[in-house]
Coordinates of C-alpha atoms in Angstrom, one line a residue:
M1 CA 103.4 120.0 120.6
T2 CA 106.5 118.2 119.5
I3 CA 106.6 114.8 117.9
K4 CA 108.3 112.1 119.9
S5 CA 108.3 109.2 117.4
I6 CA 107.0 108.9 113.8
R7 CA 104.7 105.9 113.4
Y8 CA 103.0 107.0 110.2
L9 CA 103.8 108.9 107.0
V10 CA 100.3 110.0 105.9
V11 CA 99.5 111.0 102.3
H12 CA 96.7 113.6 101.8
C13 CA 95.1 115.6 99.1
A14 CA 94.3 119.3 99.1
A15 CA 90.8 118.6 97.6
T16 CA 91.4 121.1 94.9
P17 CA 90.6 120.7 91.2
P18 CA 93.5 120.0 88.8
T19 CA 93.3 123.6 87.4
R20 CA 94.2 125.0 90.8
D21 CA 97.9 124.9 91.7
I22 CA 98.5 126.1 95.2
G23 CA 101.3 125.5 97.7
V24 CA 102.2 126.0 101.3
K25 CA 101.6 129.7 101.3
E26 CA 98.0 129.3 100.2
I27 CA 97.3 126.3 102.4
R28 CA 98.8 128.1 105.4
A29 CA 96.4 131.0 104.8
M30 CA 93.4 128.6 104.6
H31 CA 94.4 126.8 107.7
L32 CA 95.0 130.0 109.7
Q33 CA 91.5 131.1 108.6
R34 CA 90.1 127.8 110.0
G35 CA 91.8 128.4 113.4
F36 CA 95.0 126.3 113.0
N37 CA 98.3 127.9 114.2
D38 CA 100.1 127.1 110.9
V39 CA 99.8 125.0 107.8
G40 CA 98.8 121.5 108.9
Y41 CA 101.1 119.5 106.6
H42 CA 104.8 118.9 106.8
Y43 CA 105.2 118.7 103.0
V44 CA 103.1 119.9 100.0
I45 CA 103.6 118.6 96.5
R46 CA 102.5 121.0 93.8
R47 CA 101.1 120.0 90.4
D48 CA 104.6 120.3 88.8
G49 CA 106.1 118.1 91.4
R50 CA 107.9 120.8 93.4
V51 CA 108.0 119.8 97.1
E52 CA 107.4 122.7 99.5
K53 CA 108.2 122.5 103.2
G54 CA 105.4 123.2 105.7
R55 CA 105.8 122.5 109.4
A56 CA 109.1 121.3 110.8
D57 CA 109.2 117.5 111.1
T58 CA 109.7 117.9 114.9
V59 CA 106.4 119.8 115.3
A60 CA 103.1 117.9 115.4
G61 CA 100.9 118.5 112.4
A62 CA 97.2 119.3 112.0
H63 CA 96.3 116.8 109.3
V64 CA 94.8 113.7 110.8
S65 CA 92.9 113.9 114.1
G66 CA 94.2 111.5 116.7
F67 CA 97.4 110.8 114.9
N68 CA 99.1 114.2 114.6
S69 CA 101.6 113.6 117.4
V70 CA 102.9 110.4 115.7
S71 CA 102.8 111.2 112.0
L72 CA 104.1 113.4 109.2
G73 CA 101.6 114.7 106.6
V74 CA 102.4 114.9 102.9
C75 CA 99.8 116.7 100.8
L76 CA 99.3 116.3 97.1
I77 CA 97.6 119.3 95.4
G78 CA 94.5 118.1 93.6
G79 CA 92.2 115.3 94.5
V80 CA 88.8 116.5 93.3
D81 CA 87.3 117.1 89.9
A82 CA 85.7 120.3 88.7
K83 CA 82.4 119.4 90.5
G84 CA 84.2 118.8 93.8
Q85 CA 84.0 115.0 93.6
P86 CA 86.9 112.8 94.7
D87 CA 89.3 112.3 91.7
Q88 CA 92.7 110.8 91.5
N89 CA 94.0 113.5 89.2
Y90 CA 97.6 113.9 90.2
T91 CA 100.3 114.5 87.6
P92 CA 103.2 112.1 86.9
A93 CA 105.5 114.7 88.3
Q94 CA 103.6 114.6 91.6
Y95 CA 103.7 110.8 91.8
E96 CA 107.5 110.9 91.2
A97 CA 108.0 113.6 93.8
L98 CA 105.8 111.7 96.3
E99 CA 107.9 108.6 95.8
Q100 CA 111.1 110.5 96.3
Q101 CA 109.8 112.3 99.3
L102 CA 108.5 109.1 100.9
L103 CA 111.9 107.4 100.3
K104 CA 113.7 110.2 102.1
L105 CA 111.2 110.1 105.0
Q106 CA 111.3 106.4 105.2
A107 CA 115.1 106.5 105.4
A108 CA 114.8 108.9 108.3
Y109 CA 111.9 107.1 110.0
P110 CA 112.3 103.4 108.9
A111 CA 109.6 102.1 111.3
A112 CA 106.9 104.4 110.0
Q113 CA 104.0 103.0 108.0
I114 CA 103.1 104.7 104.7
L115 CA 99.4 105.1 104.2
G116 CA 96.7 107.5 103.1
H117 CA 94.5 109.7 105.3
R118 CA 91.5 107.5 104.7
D119 CA 93.4 104.5 106.2
L120 CA 93.3 106.2 109.6
S121 CA 89.5 106.3 109.7
P122 CA 87.9 104.4 112.5
D123 CA 87.1 100.7 112.0
K124 CA 83.4 101.2 112.8
N125 CA 82.4 97.5 112.4
G126 CA 85.4 96.1 114.3
D127 CA 86.5 93.7 111.5
G128 CA 90.1 94.9 111.5
K129 CA 89.8 96.6 108.1
I130 CA 88.9 100.1 107.1
S131 CA 86.3 99.7 104.4
P132 CA 85.3 102.5 101.9
N133 CA 82.0 102.9 103.8
E134 CA 84.0 103.7 107.0
W135 CA 86.2 106.4 105.5
L136 CA 85.8 109.8 107.0
K137 CA 87.2 111.2 103.8
A138 CA 88.3 109.6 100.5
C139 CA 91.6 111.5 100.9
P140 CA 93.9 111.1 99.0
C141 CA 91.6 109.3 96.5
F142 CA 93.8 106.3 95.9
D143 CA 95.1 103.3 97.8
V144 CA 98.5 104.6 99.0
R145 CA 99.7 101.2 100.4
A146 CA 98.9 99.4 97.2
W147 CA 100.6 102.2 95.1
W148 CA 103.7 102.2 97.4
N149 CA 104.0 98.4 97.2
A150 CA 103.5 98.4 93.4
R151 CA 106.3 100.9 93.1
G152 CA 108.7 98.4 94.7
S153 CA 110.1 101.4 96.7
R154 CA 110.1 99.5 100.0

């Protein structure tokens, strides 16, 4: 499936501990094992800040159910502690690379909203807000909108 218009730039985490540095190759293998036809993300940011290309931007991802045809997925490696609990354990290099990648994507898709995977969870109580108790996942373990706004990158 091809993407017709990009409405969202969605930040994810790989749900890996900080000691595990993987990239597109490893995630592709995991996703193929789960029945996907390729790596689900368009970009992966490794622990040292290197950005690896996953799917083409013109191809719908497999990263956020119900929104794949209108979004690009950017995955940060990390996101859980050694016990598998959600943890915002990204490196400064990852945050810098994330900001730079989002700036590039925002230039290409100026109407797209920048948000985290958890922000696309359903609003179960209908109050117009996605509360922590409504998140399907904590991914990416931080408030992407607040981080983006604080960076002054917009």
